[in-house]
Coordinates of C-alpha atoms in Angstrom, one line a residue:
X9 CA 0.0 0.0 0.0
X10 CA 0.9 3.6 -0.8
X11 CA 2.1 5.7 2.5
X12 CA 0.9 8.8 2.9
X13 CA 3.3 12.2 2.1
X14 CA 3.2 15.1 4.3
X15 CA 1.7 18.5 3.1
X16 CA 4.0 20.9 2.1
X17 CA 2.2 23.3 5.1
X18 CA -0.3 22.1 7.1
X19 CA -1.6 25.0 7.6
X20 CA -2.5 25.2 4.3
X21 CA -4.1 22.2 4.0
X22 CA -7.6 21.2 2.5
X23 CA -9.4 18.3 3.0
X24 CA -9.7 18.2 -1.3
X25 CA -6.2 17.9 -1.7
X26 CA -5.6 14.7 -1.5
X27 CA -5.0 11.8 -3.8
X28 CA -8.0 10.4 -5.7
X29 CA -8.7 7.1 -5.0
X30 CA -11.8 5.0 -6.2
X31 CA -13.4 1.9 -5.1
X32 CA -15.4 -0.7 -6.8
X33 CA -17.7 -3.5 -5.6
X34 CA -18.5 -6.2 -8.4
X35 CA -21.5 -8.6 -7.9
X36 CA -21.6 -11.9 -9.9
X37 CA -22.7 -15.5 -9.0
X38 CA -24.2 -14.0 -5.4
X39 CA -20.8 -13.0 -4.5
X40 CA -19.0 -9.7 -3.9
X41 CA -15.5 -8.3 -5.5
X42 CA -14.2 -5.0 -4.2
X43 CA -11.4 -3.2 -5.3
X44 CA -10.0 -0.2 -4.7
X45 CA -7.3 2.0 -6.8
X46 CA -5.1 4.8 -6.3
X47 CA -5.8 7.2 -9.8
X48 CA -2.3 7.3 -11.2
X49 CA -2.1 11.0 -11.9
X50 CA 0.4 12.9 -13.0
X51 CA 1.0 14.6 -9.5
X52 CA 1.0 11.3 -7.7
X53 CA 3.6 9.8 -9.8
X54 CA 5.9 12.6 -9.3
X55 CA 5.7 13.0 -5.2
X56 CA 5.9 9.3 -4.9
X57 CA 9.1 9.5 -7.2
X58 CA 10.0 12.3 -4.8
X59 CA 9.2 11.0 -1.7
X60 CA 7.5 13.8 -0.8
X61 CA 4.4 16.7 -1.7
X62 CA 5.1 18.9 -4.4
X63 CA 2.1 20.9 -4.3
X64 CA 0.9 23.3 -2.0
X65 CA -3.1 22.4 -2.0
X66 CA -6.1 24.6 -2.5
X67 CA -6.0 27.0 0.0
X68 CA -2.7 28.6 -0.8
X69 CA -2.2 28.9 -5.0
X70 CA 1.1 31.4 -4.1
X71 CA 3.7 30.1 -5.8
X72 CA 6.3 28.4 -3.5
X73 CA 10.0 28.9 -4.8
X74 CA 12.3 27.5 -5.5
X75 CA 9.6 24.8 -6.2
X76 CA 7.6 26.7 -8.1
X77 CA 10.1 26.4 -11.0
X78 CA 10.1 22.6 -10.9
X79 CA 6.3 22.7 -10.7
X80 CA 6.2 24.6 -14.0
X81 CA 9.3 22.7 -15.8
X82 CA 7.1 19.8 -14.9
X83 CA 3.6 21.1 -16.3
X84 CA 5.3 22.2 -19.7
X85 CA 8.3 19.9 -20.3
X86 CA 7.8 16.6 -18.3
X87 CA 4.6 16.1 -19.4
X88 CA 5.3 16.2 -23.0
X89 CA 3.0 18.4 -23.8
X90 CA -0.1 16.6 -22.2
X91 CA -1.0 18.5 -19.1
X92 CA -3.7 17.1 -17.0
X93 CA -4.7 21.2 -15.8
X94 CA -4.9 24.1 -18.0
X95 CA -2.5 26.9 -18.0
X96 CA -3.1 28.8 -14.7
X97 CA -2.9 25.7 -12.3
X98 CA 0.4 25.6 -11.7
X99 CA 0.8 25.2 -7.7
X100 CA -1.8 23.0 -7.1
X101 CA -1.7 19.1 -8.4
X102 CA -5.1 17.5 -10.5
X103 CA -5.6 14.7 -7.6
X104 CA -8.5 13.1 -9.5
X105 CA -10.3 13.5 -6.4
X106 CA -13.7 15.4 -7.1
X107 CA -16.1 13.1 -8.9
X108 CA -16.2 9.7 -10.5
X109 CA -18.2 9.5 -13.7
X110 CA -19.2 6.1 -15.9
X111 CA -19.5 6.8 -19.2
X112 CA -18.9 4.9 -22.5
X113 CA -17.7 2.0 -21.0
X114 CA -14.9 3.9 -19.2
X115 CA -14.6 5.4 -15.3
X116 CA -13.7 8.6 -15.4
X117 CA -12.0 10.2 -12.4
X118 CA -12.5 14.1 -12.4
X119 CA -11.2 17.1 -10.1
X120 CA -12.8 20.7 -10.5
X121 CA -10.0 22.4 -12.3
X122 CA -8.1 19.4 -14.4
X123 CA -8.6 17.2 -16.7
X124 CA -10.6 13.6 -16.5
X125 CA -8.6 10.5 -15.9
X126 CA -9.7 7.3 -17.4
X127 CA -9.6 4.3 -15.9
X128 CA -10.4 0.9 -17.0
X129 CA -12.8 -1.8 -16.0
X130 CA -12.7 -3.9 -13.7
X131 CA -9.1 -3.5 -12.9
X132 CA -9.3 0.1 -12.4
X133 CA -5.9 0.8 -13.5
X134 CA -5.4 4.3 -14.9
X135 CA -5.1 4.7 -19.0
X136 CA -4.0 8.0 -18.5
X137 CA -5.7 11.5 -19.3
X138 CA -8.8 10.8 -21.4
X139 CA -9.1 12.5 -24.7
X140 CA -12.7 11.7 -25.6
X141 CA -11.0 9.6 -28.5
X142 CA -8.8 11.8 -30.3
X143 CA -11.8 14.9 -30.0
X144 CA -9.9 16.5 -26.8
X145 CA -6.8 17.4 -28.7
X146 CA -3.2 17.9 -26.4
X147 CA -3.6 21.6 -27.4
X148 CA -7.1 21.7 -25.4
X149 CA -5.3 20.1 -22.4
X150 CA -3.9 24.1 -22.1
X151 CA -7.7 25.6 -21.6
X152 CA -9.8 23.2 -21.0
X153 CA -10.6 21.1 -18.1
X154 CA -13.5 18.9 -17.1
X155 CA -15.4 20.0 -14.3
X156 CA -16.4 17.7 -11.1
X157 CA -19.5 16.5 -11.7
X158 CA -20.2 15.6 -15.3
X159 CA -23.9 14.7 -16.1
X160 CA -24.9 11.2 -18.2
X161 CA -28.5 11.6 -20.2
X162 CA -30.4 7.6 -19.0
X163 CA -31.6 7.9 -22.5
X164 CA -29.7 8.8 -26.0
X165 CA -26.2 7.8 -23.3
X166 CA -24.8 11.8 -24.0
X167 CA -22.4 13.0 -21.2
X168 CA -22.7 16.6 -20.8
X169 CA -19.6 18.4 -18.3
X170 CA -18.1 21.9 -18.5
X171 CA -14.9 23.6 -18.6
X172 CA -14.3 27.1 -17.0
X173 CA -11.7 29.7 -16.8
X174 CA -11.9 32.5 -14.1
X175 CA -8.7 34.2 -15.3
X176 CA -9.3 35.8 -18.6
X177 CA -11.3 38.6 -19.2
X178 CA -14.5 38.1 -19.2
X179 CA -14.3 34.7 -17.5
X180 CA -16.3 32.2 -19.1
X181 CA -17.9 28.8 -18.8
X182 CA -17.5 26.3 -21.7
X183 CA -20.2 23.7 -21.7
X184 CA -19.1 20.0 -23.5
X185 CA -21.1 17.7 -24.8
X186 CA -19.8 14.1 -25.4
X187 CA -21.8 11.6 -27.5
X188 CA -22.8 7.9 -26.4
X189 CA -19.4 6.8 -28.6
X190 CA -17.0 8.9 -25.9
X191 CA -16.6 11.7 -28.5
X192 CA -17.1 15.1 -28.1
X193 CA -20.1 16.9 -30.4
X194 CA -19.8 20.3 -29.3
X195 CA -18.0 22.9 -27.3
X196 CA -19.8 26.2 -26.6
X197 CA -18.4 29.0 -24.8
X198 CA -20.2 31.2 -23.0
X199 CA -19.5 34.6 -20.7
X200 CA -20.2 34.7 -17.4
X201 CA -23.0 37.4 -16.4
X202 CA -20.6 37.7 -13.1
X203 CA -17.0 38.3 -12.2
X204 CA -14.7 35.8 -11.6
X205 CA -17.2 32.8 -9.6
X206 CA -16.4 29.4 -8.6
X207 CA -18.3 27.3 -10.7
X208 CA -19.1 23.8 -9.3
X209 CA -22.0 22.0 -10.6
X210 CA -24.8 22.1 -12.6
X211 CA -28.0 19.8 -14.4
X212 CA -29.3 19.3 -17.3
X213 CA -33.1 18.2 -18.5
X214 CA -34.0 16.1 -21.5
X215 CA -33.5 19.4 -23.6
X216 CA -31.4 22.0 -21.8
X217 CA -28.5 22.7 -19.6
X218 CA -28.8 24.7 -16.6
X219 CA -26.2 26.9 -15.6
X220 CA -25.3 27.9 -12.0
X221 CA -23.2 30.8 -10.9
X222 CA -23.3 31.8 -7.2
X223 CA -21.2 35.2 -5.4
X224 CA -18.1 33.2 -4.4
X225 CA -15.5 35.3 -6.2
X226 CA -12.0 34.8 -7.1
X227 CA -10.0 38.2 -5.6
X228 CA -6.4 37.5 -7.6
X229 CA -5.0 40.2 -5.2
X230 CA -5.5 37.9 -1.8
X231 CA -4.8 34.3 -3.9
X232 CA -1.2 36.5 -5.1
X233 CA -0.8 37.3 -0.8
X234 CA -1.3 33.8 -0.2
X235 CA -4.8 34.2 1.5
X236 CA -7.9 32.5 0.9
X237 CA -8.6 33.2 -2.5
X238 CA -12.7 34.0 -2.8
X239 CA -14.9 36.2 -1.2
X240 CA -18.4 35.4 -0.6
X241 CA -20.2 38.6 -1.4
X242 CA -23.5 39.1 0.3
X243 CA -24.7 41.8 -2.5
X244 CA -24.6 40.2 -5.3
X245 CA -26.7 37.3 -6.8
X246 CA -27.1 33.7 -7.7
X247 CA -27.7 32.9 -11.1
X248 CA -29.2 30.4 -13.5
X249 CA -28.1 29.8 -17.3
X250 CA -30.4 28.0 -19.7
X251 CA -29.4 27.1 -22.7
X252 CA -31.1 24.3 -25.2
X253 CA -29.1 21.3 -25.6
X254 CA -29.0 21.3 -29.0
X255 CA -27.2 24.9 -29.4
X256 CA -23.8 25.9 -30.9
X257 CA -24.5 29.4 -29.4
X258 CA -23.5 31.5 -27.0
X259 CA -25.7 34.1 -27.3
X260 CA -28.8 31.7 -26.8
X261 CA -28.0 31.7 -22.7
X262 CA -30.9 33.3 -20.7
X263 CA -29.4 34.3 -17.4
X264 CA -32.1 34.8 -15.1
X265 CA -31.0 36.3 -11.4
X266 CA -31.8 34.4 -8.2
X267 CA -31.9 35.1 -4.8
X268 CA -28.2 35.9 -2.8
X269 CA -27.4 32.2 -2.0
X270 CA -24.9 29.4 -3.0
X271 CA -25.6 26.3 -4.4
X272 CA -22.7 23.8 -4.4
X273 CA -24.4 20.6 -5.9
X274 CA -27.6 20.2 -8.1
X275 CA -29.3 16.9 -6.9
X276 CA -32.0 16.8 -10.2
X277 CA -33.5 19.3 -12.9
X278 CA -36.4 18.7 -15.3
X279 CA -38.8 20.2 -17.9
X280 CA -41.7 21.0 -16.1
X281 CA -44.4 18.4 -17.9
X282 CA -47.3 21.0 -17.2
X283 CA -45.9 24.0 -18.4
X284 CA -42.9 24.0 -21.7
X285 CA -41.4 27.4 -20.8
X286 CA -40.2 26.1 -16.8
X287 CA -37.7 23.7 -15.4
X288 CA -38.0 22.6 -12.0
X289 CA -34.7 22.5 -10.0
X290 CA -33.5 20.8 -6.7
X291 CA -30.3 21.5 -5.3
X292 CA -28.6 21.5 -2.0
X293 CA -28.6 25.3 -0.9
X294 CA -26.5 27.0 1.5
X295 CA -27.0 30.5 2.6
X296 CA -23.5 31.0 2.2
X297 CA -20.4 29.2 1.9
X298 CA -16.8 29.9 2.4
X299 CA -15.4 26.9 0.5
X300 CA -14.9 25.0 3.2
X301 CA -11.8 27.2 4.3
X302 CA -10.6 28.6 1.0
X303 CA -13.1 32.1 1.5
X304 CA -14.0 35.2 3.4
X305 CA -17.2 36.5 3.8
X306 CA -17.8 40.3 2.6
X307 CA -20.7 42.2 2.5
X308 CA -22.8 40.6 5.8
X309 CA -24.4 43.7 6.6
X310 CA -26.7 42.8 3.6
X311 CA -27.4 39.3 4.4
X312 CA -31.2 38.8 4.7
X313 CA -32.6 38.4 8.0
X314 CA -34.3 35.8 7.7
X315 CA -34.2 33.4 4.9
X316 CA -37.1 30.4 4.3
X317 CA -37.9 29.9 7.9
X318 CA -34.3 30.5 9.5
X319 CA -30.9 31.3 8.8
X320 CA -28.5 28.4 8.3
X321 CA -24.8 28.5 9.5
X322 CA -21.9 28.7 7.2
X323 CA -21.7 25.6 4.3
X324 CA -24.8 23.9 5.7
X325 CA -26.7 22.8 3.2
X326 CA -30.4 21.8 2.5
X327 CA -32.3 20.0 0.1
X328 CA -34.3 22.7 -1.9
X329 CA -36.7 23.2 -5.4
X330 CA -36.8 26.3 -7.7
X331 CA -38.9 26.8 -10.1
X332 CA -37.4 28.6 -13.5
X333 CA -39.9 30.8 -15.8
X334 CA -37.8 30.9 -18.5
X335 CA -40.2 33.1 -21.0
X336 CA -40.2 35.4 -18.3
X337 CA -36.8 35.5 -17.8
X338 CA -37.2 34.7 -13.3
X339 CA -37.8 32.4 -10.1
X340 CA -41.2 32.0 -9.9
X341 CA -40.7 29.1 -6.5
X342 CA -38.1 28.9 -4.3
X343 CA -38.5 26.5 -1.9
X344 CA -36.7 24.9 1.4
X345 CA -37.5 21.1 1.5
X346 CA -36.2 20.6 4.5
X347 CA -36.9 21.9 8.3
X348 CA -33.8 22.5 10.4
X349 CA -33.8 21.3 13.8
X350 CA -33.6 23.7 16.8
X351 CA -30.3 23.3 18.6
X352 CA -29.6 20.3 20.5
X353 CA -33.0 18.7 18.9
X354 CA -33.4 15.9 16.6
X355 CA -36.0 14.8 14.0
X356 CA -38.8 13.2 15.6
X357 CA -37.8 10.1 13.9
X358 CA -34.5 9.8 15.1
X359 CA -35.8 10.0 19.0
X360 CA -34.8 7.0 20.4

């Protein structure tokens, strides 16, 4: 078995930096296999060569020198031109560690901010970064990366994930759609209506793909001080993008503003069957969130009182539905599913 390596600081270090690992249980004959494998990423392979971390971890991007200069020899030279991050991760390592996708016959092993590793059945050993057969060209490796939680259509097999840069100006989200075969269809890119935001998650329906952007901003000014690098901003607003499934273009988003609020994960979306022009959304909502130690909070003077029966503490989240009018461009139902417990009370049915 692999040892573990020492952070480079603990004091900089966040419980999503570590090495991806997945597990697999096989059934056959009234039997069970399981099996578990490190993902043999790029980062991993170096520090075990090492004997030691490379990378700082999420909650410090500073560059570190002199390390920083191996770190970038590494990315553009002792890769050979295959990068598994694009261009401005350069401190932190892709540790496959975010989400774990099946798709086309392959298990793809995805961090926010890298690119997917695939890995083969039932084995799980790692092939390496995938390349959606020859569509994800090394070039792309540069820009492009495949977000955490990448979305599989139950019915013509289409994987849908996105790609997002909050660097350039404007920063944009790229959404990706990847046929039934593994290849991908179609790339559109599409400007954020909002600054610099971490983008997490989103969902698609049988026809569209919705879009989520909440207020936790990248400030380039405390990430270059070595500080937390995001603010969460009381003032400003959630948002949701719609755009059909079947577009090449940008300019067919409808942005529609939401309530201040953060929504990390998107449990299910949905055409509404009753009414063509509304989707209907559940998510697990957080009043706010501070990235689980990468973030500040700025702004609280404008938090809302009170907020769907009472205020929830810090990355606490709850189940809850919206529902989107898109031909009226707005959030016509926004709903908590779920009724928080005084303190020191439980459920009734978890009373002993």
């Amino acid at each position: 078995d692999l040892q573990a390596l020492k952070p480079v600081s603990l004091k900089d270090y966040h419980v999503f930096d570590g090495h991806g690992m997945i597990h697999a249980v096989h059934f056959k004959s009234q039997t069970a296999n399981y099996r578990r494998r490190y993902v043999s990423t790029q980062a991993l392979q170096q520090e075990l060569d090492e004997g030691r971390s490379l990378y700082t971890g999420m909650r410090n991007m500073l560059p570190q020198f002199p390390g920083f200069w191996r770190l970038l020899y590494e990315k553009y030279v002792g890769t050979g031109g295959k990068p598994d991050s694009p261009y401005w991760v350069i401190q932190n390592r892709n540790p496959a560690n975010n989400g774990c996708t099946v798709h086309a016959g392959r298990v793809l092993a995805t961090w926010e901010a890298g690119s997917a590793y695939e890995m083969q059945l039932p084995e799980l050993n790692t092939t390496g970064i995938c390349q959606f057969q020859g569509t994800l060209a090394d070039a792309d490796l540069f820009n492009d990366n495949c977000s955490a939680h990448g979305k599989v259509d139950p019915k013509s097999g289409e994987l849908v994930t996105i790609s997002y840069n909050m660097i350039e100006q404007p920063p944009w989200i790229k959404v990706m759609t990847v046929d039934a075969h593994g290849a991908i269809v179609r790339r559109v890119k599409v400007p954020l209506p909002t600054g610099p935001a971490l983008l997490h998650d989103f969902g698609i329906t049988a026809t569209r793909v919705l879009l989520n952007v909440g207020p936790l901003n990248l400030v380039p000014l405390k990430m270059l001080s070595g500080a937390p690098p995001f603010d969460f901003d009381f003032k400003s607003s959630c948002y949701f993008g719609i755009l059909s499934r079947a577009s090449d273009d940008p300019e067919d988003v409808i942005w529609i503003k939401a309530e201040n609020c953060f929504n990390f994960h998107v449990l299910n979306a949905y055409d509404d069957p009753s009414n063509e022009d509304r989707i209907i959304v559940h998510t697990f909502r957080q009043d706010y969130t501070l990235g689980l130690g990468m973030g500040s909070k700025i702004n609280e003077d404008a938090r809302a009182p009170l907020h769907h029966g009472g205020l929830l503490q810090g990355d606490t989240a709850v189940l809850h539905r919206w529902v989107i009018d898109i031909k009226s461009r707005r959030v016509v139902e926004s709903v908590r599913l779920h009724e928080k417990s005084l303190p020191g009370q439980l459920e009734d049915e978890w009373n002993p």
